[in-house]
Amino acid sequence: AWLLAAGATERALALHADEVARTPEDPRAHRDLGFALYFARRHAEAVDALAAALALDRDFWVGHLSMAL
């Protein structure tokens, strides 16, 4: 989040994509990538990342909240 706040969107995207690659079973990794994609105005990709998070854990409330944005 601090990278996004600092305007380092591309760096944040790279870090979160790497996080997903390292831990594809972690819904938080997909949610973080979705959040970064949203702030990069890549909305369709953000929805895909958030959907992946929810596919891994249907009870992941933060994923549901993020999808609502």
PDB file of C-alpha atoms in Angstrom:
ATOM      1  CA  ALA A   1       0.000   0.000   0.000  1.00  0.00           C
ATOM      2  CA  TRP A   2       2.826   2.422   0.747  1.00  0.00           C
ATOM      3  CA  LEU A   3       4.167   2.033  -2.796  1.00  0.00           C
ATOM      4  CA  LEU A   4       0.774   2.970  -4.201  1.00  0.00           C
ATOM      5  CA  ALA A   5       0.568   5.948  -1.861  1.00  0.00           C
ATOM      6  CA  ALA A   6       4.021   7.043  -3.013  1.00  0.00           C
ATOM      7  CA  GLY A   7       2.980   6.833  -6.661  1.00  0.00           C
ATOM      8  CA  ALA A   8       5.144   3.798  -7.426  1.00  0.00           C
ATOM      9  CA  THR A   9       2.299   1.916  -9.094  1.00  0.00           C
ATOM     10  CA  GLU A  10       4.417  -0.142 -11.495  1.00  0.00           C
ATOM     11  CA  ARG A  11       6.697  -1.275  -8.681  1.00  0.00           C
ATOM     12  CA  ALA A  12       3.679  -2.214  -6.566  1.00  0.00           C
ATOM     13  CA  LEU A  13       2.227  -4.206  -9.477  1.00  0.00           C
ATOM     14  CA  ALA A  14       5.510  -6.079  -9.943  1.00  0.00           C
ATOM     15  CA  LEU A  15       5.807  -6.891  -6.243  1.00  0.00           C
ATOM     16  CA  HIS A  16       2.233  -8.142  -5.978  1.00  0.00           C
ATOM     17  CA  ALA A  17       2.483 -10.177  -9.188  1.00  0.00           C
ATOM     18  CA  ASP A  18       5.588 -11.815  -7.721  1.00  0.00           C
ATOM     19  CA  GLU A  19       3.690 -12.450  -4.479  1.00  0.00           C
ATOM     20  CA  VAL A  20       0.943 -14.246  -6.439  1.00  0.00           C
ATOM     21  CA  ALA A  21       3.554 -16.292  -8.316  1.00  0.00           C
ATOM     22  CA  ARG A  22       5.199 -17.344  -5.036  1.00  0.00           C
ATOM     23  CA  THR A  23       1.983 -18.050  -3.117  1.00  0.00           C
ATOM     24  CA  PRO A  24      -0.809 -18.759  -5.626  1.00  0.00           C
ATOM     25  CA  GLU A  25      -2.910 -20.462  -2.941  1.00  0.00           C
ATOM     26  CA  ASP A  26      -3.038 -17.329  -0.754  1.00  0.00           C
ATOM     27  CA  PRO A  27      -6.171 -15.248  -1.387  1.00  0.00           C
ATOM     28  CA  ARG A  28      -4.489 -12.230   0.220  1.00  0.00           C
ATOM     29  CA  ALA A  29      -1.853 -12.211  -2.512  1.00  0.00           C
ATOM     30  CA  HIS A  30      -4.538 -12.064  -5.192  1.00  0.00           C
ATOM     31  CA  ARG A  31      -6.430  -9.384  -3.279  1.00  0.00           C
ATOM     32  CA  ASP A  32      -3.282  -7.255  -2.978  1.00  0.00           C
ATOM     33  CA  LEU A  33      -2.645  -7.582  -6.708  1.00  0.00           C
ATOM     34  CA  GLY A  34      -6.270  -6.690  -7.402  1.00  0.00           C
ATOM     35  CA  PHE A  35      -5.982  -3.601  -5.222  1.00  0.00           C
ATOM     36  CA  ALA A  36      -2.818  -2.477  -7.054  1.00  0.00           C
ATOM     37  CA  LEU A  37      -4.438  -3.117 -10.431  1.00  0.00           C
ATOM     38  CA  TYR A  38      -7.464  -1.085  -9.377  1.00  0.00           C
ATOM     39  CA  PHE A  39      -5.288   1.897  -8.502  1.00  0.00           C
ATOM     40  CA  ALA A  40      -3.467   1.491 -11.818  1.00  0.00           C
ATOM     41  CA  ARG A  41      -6.899   1.869 -13.466  1.00  0.00           C
ATOM     42  CA  ARG A  42      -6.662  -1.647 -14.870  1.00  0.00           C
ATOM     43  CA  HIS A  43     -10.140  -2.465 -13.645  1.00  0.00           C
ATOM     44  CA  ALA A  44     -10.889  -5.624 -15.651  1.00  0.00           C
ATOM     45  CA  GLU A  45      -7.634  -7.198 -14.454  1.00  0.00           C
ATOM     46  CA  ALA A  46      -8.391  -6.081 -10.899  1.00  0.00           C
ATOM     47  CA  VAL A  47     -11.746  -7.864 -11.025  1.00  0.00           C
ATOM     48  CA  ASP A  48      -9.999 -11.020 -12.285  1.00  0.00           C
ATOM     49  CA  ALA A  49      -7.469 -10.919  -9.430  1.00  0.00           C
ATOM     50  CA  LEU A  50     -10.185 -10.355  -6.837  1.00  0.00           C
ATOM     51  CA  ALA A  51     -12.279 -13.153  -8.324  1.00  0.00           C
ATOM     52  CA  ALA A  52      -9.251 -15.440  -7.987  1.00  0.00           C
ATOM     53  CA  ALA A  53      -8.990 -14.489  -4.303  1.00  0.00           C
ATOM     54  CA  LEU A  54     -12.650 -15.302  -3.748  1.00  0.00           C
ATOM     55  CA  ALA A  55     -12.355 -18.580  -5.653  1.00  0.00           C
ATOM     56  CA  LEU A  56      -9.696 -19.621  -3.152  1.00  0.00           C
ATOM     57  CA  ASP A  57     -11.727 -18.550  -0.116  1.00  0.00           C
ATOM     58  CA  ARG A  58     -15.422 -17.703  -0.497  1.00  0.00           C
ATOM     59  CA  ASP A  59     -15.448 -16.372   3.089  1.00  0.00           C
ATOM     60  CA  PHE A  60     -12.613 -13.884   2.478  1.00  0.00           C
ATOM     61  CA  TRP A  61     -14.542 -10.774   3.502  1.00  0.00           C
ATOM     62  CA  VAL A  62     -11.775  -8.360   2.493  1.00  0.00           C
ATOM     63  CA  GLY A  63     -11.966  -9.776  -1.032  1.00  0.00           C
ATOM     64  CA  HIS A  64     -15.728  -9.195  -1.098  1.00  0.00           C
ATOM     65  CA  LEU A  65     -15.262  -5.654   0.190  1.00  0.00           C
ATOM     66  CA  SER A  66     -12.579  -4.932  -2.417  1.00  0.00           C
ATOM     67  CA  MET A  67     -14.763  -6.322  -5.194  1.00  0.00           C
ATOM     68  CA  ALA A  68     -17.492  -3.901  -4.156  1.00  0.00           C
ATOM     69  CA  LEU A  69     -15.252  -0.958  -5.004  1.00  0.00           C
TER      70      LEU A  69
END
